[in-house]
């Protein structure tokens, strides 16, 4: 990864916006496999890591949910939002990522067969807003690690949703959602 001379070390416990400086991205919270090369691709259990990031939108500030008064958007009837809701209640100043099968059948195949790093699948508000093109050599990420029992030799389609107050989820236009097509080929 490129050397990062344009950013400063920030308090890991602070999730406030950084309007006048840029927080250094750390890979320390991405776990033993996802935080360093070969990113889960050659360990004995073969648990590859996929890295999820948000597009850079300059001067954009995600807004925190007010847990007591906000209504969460309804996704699919098969999706349990309790993971996201608990994280938002604990720390509202993060963008949370939540991934699910595109339908109930797919969700049943993958439930419990992947995990996130950091474990809350959150990107701190301290990395926002972006100020310029030269700001950060790398973007903050959430790692999605496929566990050894993730389905093999078949295409799995997942939708990943970003959660913060001012996001709009629209499955038709893909707003606030990104789609993953994953196929783990094993012989």
PDB file of C-alpha atoms in Angstrom:
ATOM      1  CA  UNK A   1       0.000   0.000   0.000  1.00  0.00           C
ATOM      2  CA  UNK A   2       1.122   3.525  -0.691  1.00  0.00           C
ATOM      3  CA  UNK A   3       2.852   5.531   1.989  1.00  0.00           C
ATOM      4  CA  UNK A   4       0.492   7.902   3.807  1.00  0.00           C
ATOM      5  CA  UNK A   5       2.143  11.225   4.643  1.00  0.00           C
ATOM      6  CA  UNK A   6      -0.986  13.363   4.320  1.00  0.00           C
ATOM      7  CA  UNK A   7      -2.896  12.151   7.381  1.00  0.00           C
ATOM      8  CA  UNK A   8      -2.666  12.238  11.166  1.00  0.00           C
ATOM      9  CA  UNK A   9      -3.188   9.603  13.841  1.00  0.00           C
ATOM     10  CA  UNK A  10      -6.644   9.970  15.367  1.00  0.00           C
ATOM     11  CA  UNK A  11      -8.183   8.741  18.599  1.00  0.00           C
ATOM     12  CA  UNK A  12      -9.809   5.353  17.929  1.00  0.00           C
ATOM     13  CA  UNK A  13     -12.578   6.179  20.396  1.00  0.00           C
ATOM     14  CA  UNK A  14     -13.540   9.457  18.709  1.00  0.00           C
ATOM     15  CA  UNK A  15     -16.037   9.297  15.878  1.00  0.00           C
ATOM     16  CA  UNK A  16     -16.378  13.037  15.281  1.00  0.00           C
ATOM     17  CA  UNK A  17     -16.003  14.563  11.802  1.00  0.00           C
ATOM     18  CA  UNK A  18     -12.548  15.830  10.865  1.00  0.00           C
ATOM     19  CA  UNK A  19     -13.161  19.025   8.937  1.00  0.00           C
ATOM     20  CA  UNK A  20      -9.592  20.357   9.152  1.00  0.00           C
ATOM     21  CA  UNK A  21      -7.404  17.267   8.994  1.00  0.00           C
ATOM     22  CA  UNK A  22      -7.458  13.692   7.771  1.00  0.00           C
ATOM     23  CA  UNK A  23      -7.365  10.577   9.948  1.00  0.00           C
ATOM     24  CA  UNK A  24      -4.835   7.902   9.082  1.00  0.00           C
ATOM     25  CA  UNK A  25      -6.415   4.614   8.010  1.00  0.00           C
ATOM     26  CA  UNK A  26      -5.423   1.649  10.157  1.00  0.00           C
ATOM     27  CA  UNK A  27      -5.751  -1.989   9.136  1.00  0.00           C
ATOM     28  CA  UNK A  28      -5.377  -3.162  12.753  1.00  0.00           C
ATOM     29  CA  UNK A  29      -9.128  -3.654  13.195  1.00  0.00           C
ATOM     30  CA  UNK A  30      -9.407  -6.044  10.224  1.00  0.00           C
ATOM     31  CA  UNK A  31      -8.476  -9.194  12.122  1.00  0.00           C
ATOM     32  CA  UNK A  32      -5.609 -11.641  11.831  1.00  0.00           C
ATOM     33  CA  UNK A  33      -6.440 -12.817   8.298  1.00  0.00           C
ATOM     34  CA  UNK A  34      -7.941  -9.693   6.710  1.00  0.00           C
ATOM     35  CA  UNK A  35      -5.517  -7.164   8.187  1.00  0.00           C
ATOM     36  CA  UNK A  36      -2.435  -8.428   6.371  1.00  0.00           C
ATOM     37  CA  UNK A  37      -1.268 -10.246   3.269  1.00  0.00           C
ATOM     38  CA  UNK A  38      -2.404 -12.792   1.942  1.00  0.00           C
ATOM     39  CA  UNK A  39      -5.805 -11.636   3.257  1.00  0.00           C
ATOM     40  CA  UNK A  40      -7.165 -15.107   4.008  1.00  0.00           C
ATOM     41  CA  UNK A  41      -6.456 -16.548   0.555  1.00  0.00           C
ATOM     42  CA  UNK A  42      -3.719 -18.980   1.501  1.00  0.00           C
ATOM     43  CA  UNK A  43      -4.399 -19.969   5.081  1.00  0.00           C
ATOM     44  CA  UNK A  44      -5.177 -23.610   5.735  1.00  0.00           C
ATOM     45  CA  UNK A  45      -8.905 -23.064   6.177  1.00  0.00           C
ATOM     46  CA  UNK A  46      -9.136 -20.789   3.069  1.00  0.00           C
ATOM     47  CA  UNK A  47     -11.159 -17.882   4.429  1.00  0.00           C
ATOM     48  CA  UNK A  48     -10.741 -15.121   1.834  1.00  0.00           C
ATOM     49  CA  UNK A  49     -11.470 -11.485   2.675  1.00  0.00           C
ATOM     50  CA  UNK A  50     -13.377  -9.080   0.457  1.00  0.00           C
ATOM     51  CA  UNK A  51     -12.955  -5.372   1.130  1.00  0.00           C
ATOM     52  CA  UNK A  52     -15.997  -3.103   1.026  1.00  0.00           C
ATOM     53  CA  UNK A  53     -15.687   0.676   0.811  1.00  0.00           C
ATOM     54  CA  UNK A  54     -17.867   3.658   0.080  1.00  0.00           C
ATOM     55  CA  UNK A  55     -17.357   5.846  -2.964  1.00  0.00           C
ATOM     56  CA  UNK A  56     -15.606   9.106  -2.151  1.00  0.00           C
ATOM     57  CA  UNK A  57     -18.015  12.022  -2.257  1.00  0.00           C
ATOM     58  CA  UNK A  58     -16.230  15.263  -1.516  1.00  0.00           C
ATOM     59  CA  UNK A  59     -17.511  17.300   1.424  1.00  0.00           C
ATOM     60  CA  UNK A  60     -20.091  14.583   2.180  1.00  0.00           C
ATOM     61  CA  UNK A  61     -20.946  14.018   5.839  1.00  0.00           C
ATOM     62  CA  UNK A  62     -23.091  11.010   6.699  1.00  0.00           C
ATOM     63  CA  UNK A  63     -25.600  11.924   9.398  1.00  0.00           C
ATOM     64  CA  UNK A  64     -26.071   9.820  12.553  1.00  0.00           C
ATOM     65  CA  UNK A  65     -29.356   8.100  13.274  1.00  0.00           C
ATOM     66  CA  UNK A  66     -31.289   9.278  16.301  1.00  0.00           C
ATOM     67  CA  UNK A  67     -32.048   5.763  17.491  1.00  0.00           C
ATOM     68  CA  UNK A  68     -35.049   6.775  19.606  1.00  0.00           C
ATOM     69  CA  UNK A  69     -36.939   8.622  16.867  1.00  0.00           C
ATOM     70  CA  UNK A  70     -35.755   7.301  13.490  1.00  0.00           C
ATOM     71  CA  UNK A  71     -37.576   4.747  11.415  1.00  0.00           C
ATOM     72  CA  UNK A  72     -35.269   2.219   9.779  1.00  0.00           C
ATOM     73  CA  UNK A  73     -35.899   1.496   6.133  1.00  0.00           C
ATOM     74  CA  UNK A  74     -37.558  -1.798   5.414  1.00  0.00           C
ATOM     75  CA  UNK A  75     -35.373  -4.127   3.375  1.00  0.00           C
ATOM     76  CA  UNK A  76     -36.460  -7.656   2.483  1.00  0.00           C
ATOM     77  CA  UNK A  77     -38.835  -9.471   4.843  1.00  0.00           C
ATOM     78  CA  UNK A  78     -36.134 -12.143   5.311  1.00  0.00           C
ATOM     79  CA  UNK A  79     -33.535  -9.641   6.561  1.00  0.00           C
ATOM     80  CA  UNK A  80     -33.055  -9.266  10.301  1.00  0.00           C
ATOM     81  CA  UNK A  81     -31.857  -5.715  11.010  1.00  0.00           C
ATOM     82  CA  UNK A  82     -31.079  -6.319  14.696  1.00  0.00           C
ATOM     83  CA  UNK A  83     -27.273  -6.343  14.081  1.00  0.00           C
ATOM     84  CA  UNK A  84     -27.375  -2.880  12.506  1.00  0.00           C
ATOM     85  CA  UNK A  85     -29.886  -1.489  15.009  1.00  0.00           C
ATOM     86  CA  UNK A  86     -27.797  -2.642  17.996  1.00  0.00           C
ATOM     87  CA  UNK A  87     -24.653  -1.086  16.498  1.00  0.00           C
ATOM     88  CA  UNK A  88     -26.410   2.203  15.743  1.00  0.00           C
ATOM     89  CA  UNK A  89     -27.786   2.315  19.273  1.00  0.00           C
ATOM     90  CA  UNK A  90     -24.278   1.711  20.687  1.00  0.00           C
ATOM     91  CA  UNK A  91     -22.488   4.204  18.357  1.00  0.00           C
ATOM     92  CA  UNK A  92     -24.569   6.282  15.921  1.00  0.00           C
ATOM     93  CA  UNK A  93     -21.525   8.096  14.419  1.00  0.00           C
ATOM     94  CA  UNK A  94     -20.519   5.333  12.022  1.00  0.00           C
ATOM     95  CA  UNK A  95     -21.613   4.150   8.594  1.00  0.00           C
ATOM     96  CA  UNK A  96     -22.605   0.500   9.024  1.00  0.00           C
ATOM     97  CA  UNK A  97     -22.516  -2.131   6.299  1.00  0.00           C
ATOM     98  CA  UNK A  98     -24.897  -5.080   6.309  1.00  0.00           C
ATOM     99  CA  UNK A  99     -24.835  -7.839   3.664  1.00  0.00           C
ATOM    100  CA  UNK A 100     -27.587 -10.320   2.891  1.00  0.00           C
ATOM    101  CA  UNK A 101     -28.669 -12.801   0.267  1.00  0.00           C
ATOM    102  CA  UNK A 102     -30.778 -11.244  -2.487  1.00  0.00           C
ATOM    103  CA  UNK A 103     -33.657 -13.534  -1.556  1.00  0.00           C
ATOM    104  CA  UNK A 104     -34.722 -15.812   1.267  1.00  0.00           C
ATOM    105  CA  UNK A 105     -33.205 -18.930  -0.343  1.00  0.00           C
ATOM    106  CA  UNK A 106     -29.783 -17.308  -0.714  1.00  0.00           C
ATOM    107  CA  UNK A 107     -29.961 -15.827   2.774  1.00  0.00           C
ATOM    108  CA  UNK A 108     -30.559 -19.320   4.209  1.00  0.00           C
ATOM    109  CA  UNK A 109     -27.467 -20.637   2.353  1.00  0.00           C
ATOM    110  CA  UNK A 110     -25.100 -17.951   3.687  1.00  0.00           C
ATOM    111  CA  UNK A 111     -26.458 -17.189   7.167  1.00  0.00           C
ATOM    112  CA  UNK A 112     -23.572 -17.428   9.646  1.00  0.00           C
ATOM    113  CA  UNK A 113     -21.048 -18.316   6.928  1.00  0.00           C
ATOM    114  CA  UNK A 114     -19.213 -14.981   6.777  1.00  0.00           C
ATOM    115  CA  UNK A 115     -18.118 -12.339   9.268  1.00  0.00           C
ATOM    116  CA  UNK A 116     -17.160  -8.688   9.291  1.00  0.00           C
ATOM    117  CA  UNK A 117     -14.039  -6.853  10.415  1.00  0.00           C
ATOM    118  CA  UNK A 118     -14.311  -4.686  12.343  1.00  0.00           C
ATOM    119  CA  UNK A 119     -16.934  -6.858  14.015  1.00  0.00           C
ATOM    120  CA  UNK A 120     -19.530  -4.069  13.975  1.00  0.00           C
ATOM    121  CA  UNK A 121     -18.971  -3.533  10.205  1.00  0.00           C
ATOM    122  CA  UNK A 122     -18.721   0.200  10.857  1.00  0.00           C
ATOM    123  CA  UNK A 123     -16.738   3.033   9.264  1.00  0.00           C
ATOM    124  CA  UNK A 124     -16.197   5.884  11.694  1.00  0.00           C
ATOM    125  CA  UNK A 125     -17.403   9.405  10.878  1.00  0.00           C
ATOM    126  CA  UNK A 126     -13.822  10.547  11.704  1.00  0.00           C
ATOM    127  CA  UNK A 127     -12.897   9.659   8.091  1.00  0.00           C
ATOM    128  CA  UNK A 128     -15.413  12.197   6.725  1.00  0.00           C
ATOM    129  CA  UNK A 129     -15.650  14.549   4.933  1.00  0.00           C
ATOM    130  CA  UNK A 130     -13.228  13.997   2.067  1.00  0.00           C
ATOM    131  CA  UNK A 131     -11.437  17.263   1.302  1.00  0.00           C
ATOM    132  CA  UNK A 132      -9.467  16.714  -1.911  1.00  0.00           C
ATOM    133  CA  UNK A 133      -8.306  14.111  -4.404  1.00  0.00           C
ATOM    134  CA  UNK A 134      -4.903  13.955  -2.716  1.00  0.00           C
ATOM    135  CA  UNK A 135      -6.360  13.454   0.731  1.00  0.00           C
ATOM    136  CA  UNK A 136      -6.036   9.763   1.471  1.00  0.00           C
ATOM    137  CA  UNK A 137      -4.006   7.165  -0.407  1.00  0.00           C
ATOM    138  CA  UNK A 138      -6.515   4.522   0.675  1.00  0.00           C
ATOM    139  CA  UNK A 139     -10.128   4.538   1.777  1.00  0.00           C
ATOM    140  CA  UNK A 140     -11.517   3.178   5.038  1.00  0.00           C
ATOM    141  CA  UNK A 141     -12.860  -0.330   4.507  1.00  0.00           C
ATOM    142  CA  UNK A 142     -14.916  -3.061   6.101  1.00  0.00           C
ATOM    143  CA  UNK A 143     -13.668  -6.593   5.467  1.00  0.00           C
ATOM    144  CA  UNK A 144     -16.144  -9.372   4.747  1.00  0.00           C
ATOM    145  CA  UNK A 145     -14.453 -12.714   5.420  1.00  0.00           C
ATOM    146  CA  UNK A 146     -15.926 -15.854   3.883  1.00  0.00           C
ATOM    147  CA  UNK A 147     -15.764 -18.712   6.384  1.00  0.00           C
ATOM    148  CA  UNK A 148     -14.753 -22.274   5.369  1.00  0.00           C
ATOM    149  CA  UNK A 149     -18.394 -23.417   5.177  1.00  0.00           C
ATOM    150  CA  UNK A 150     -19.411 -20.639   2.742  1.00  0.00           C
ATOM    151  CA  UNK A 151     -21.098 -22.320  -0.293  1.00  0.00           C
ATOM    152  CA  UNK A 152     -18.664 -23.554  -2.944  1.00  0.00           C
ATOM    153  CA  UNK A 153     -18.943 -24.000  -6.716  1.00  0.00           C
ATOM    154  CA  UNK A 154     -22.081 -21.898  -7.063  1.00  0.00           C
ATOM    155  CA  UNK A 155     -22.689 -18.218  -7.602  1.00  0.00           C
ATOM    156  CA  UNK A 156     -23.950 -16.458  -4.499  1.00  0.00           C
ATOM    157  CA  UNK A 157     -25.493 -13.020  -4.975  1.00  0.00           C
ATOM    158  CA  UNK A 158     -25.505 -10.704  -1.990  1.00  0.00           C
ATOM    159  CA  UNK A 159     -26.715  -7.141  -1.511  1.00  0.00           C
ATOM    160  CA  UNK A 160     -24.765  -4.978   0.913  1.00  0.00           C
ATOM    161  CA  UNK A 161     -26.476  -1.948   2.398  1.00  0.00           C
ATOM    162  CA  UNK A 162     -24.850   1.146   3.854  1.00  0.00           C
ATOM    163  CA  UNK A 163     -26.660   2.527   6.917  1.00  0.00           C
ATOM    164  CA  UNK A 164     -26.600   6.151   8.065  1.00  0.00           C
ATOM    165  CA  UNK A 165     -29.425   8.653   8.480  1.00  0.00           C
ATOM    166  CA  UNK A 166     -29.279  10.377   5.091  1.00  0.00           C
ATOM    167  CA  UNK A 167     -28.925   7.227   2.968  1.00  0.00           C
ATOM    168  CA  UNK A 168     -31.678   6.171   0.576  1.00  0.00           C
ATOM    169  CA  UNK A 169     -31.983   2.467  -0.245  1.00  0.00           C
ATOM    170  CA  UNK A 170     -33.536   1.738  -3.620  1.00  0.00           C
ATOM    171  CA  UNK A 171     -33.110  -1.763  -5.012  1.00  0.00           C
ATOM    172  CA  UNK A 172     -34.161  -0.666  -8.497  1.00  0.00           C
ATOM    173  CA  UNK A 173     -31.581   2.137  -8.912  1.00  0.00           C
ATOM    174  CA  UNK A 174     -29.061   0.457  -6.525  1.00  0.00           C
ATOM    175  CA  UNK A 175     -28.883   3.639  -4.412  1.00  0.00           C
ATOM    176  CA  UNK A 176     -27.311   2.905  -1.009  1.00  0.00           C
ATOM    177  CA  UNK A 177     -26.763  -0.729  -2.035  1.00  0.00           C
ATOM    178  CA  UNK A 178     -23.954  -2.601  -3.735  1.00  0.00           C
ATOM    179  CA  UNK A 179     -24.246  -6.094  -5.140  1.00  0.00           C
ATOM    180  CA  UNK A 180     -21.659  -8.838  -4.790  1.00  0.00           C
ATOM    181  CA  UNK A 181     -21.509 -11.880  -7.066  1.00  0.00           C
ATOM    182  CA  UNK A 182     -19.331 -14.429  -5.296  1.00  0.00           C
ATOM    183  CA  UNK A 183     -18.293 -17.807  -6.631  1.00  0.00           C
ATOM    184  CA  UNK A 184     -15.745 -19.841  -4.676  1.00  0.00           C
ATOM    185  CA  UNK A 185     -14.411 -22.562  -6.982  1.00  0.00           C
ATOM    186  CA  UNK A 186     -13.027 -25.615  -5.192  1.00  0.00           C
ATOM    187  CA  UNK A 187     -11.864 -28.894  -6.661  1.00  0.00           C
TER     188      UNK A 187
END
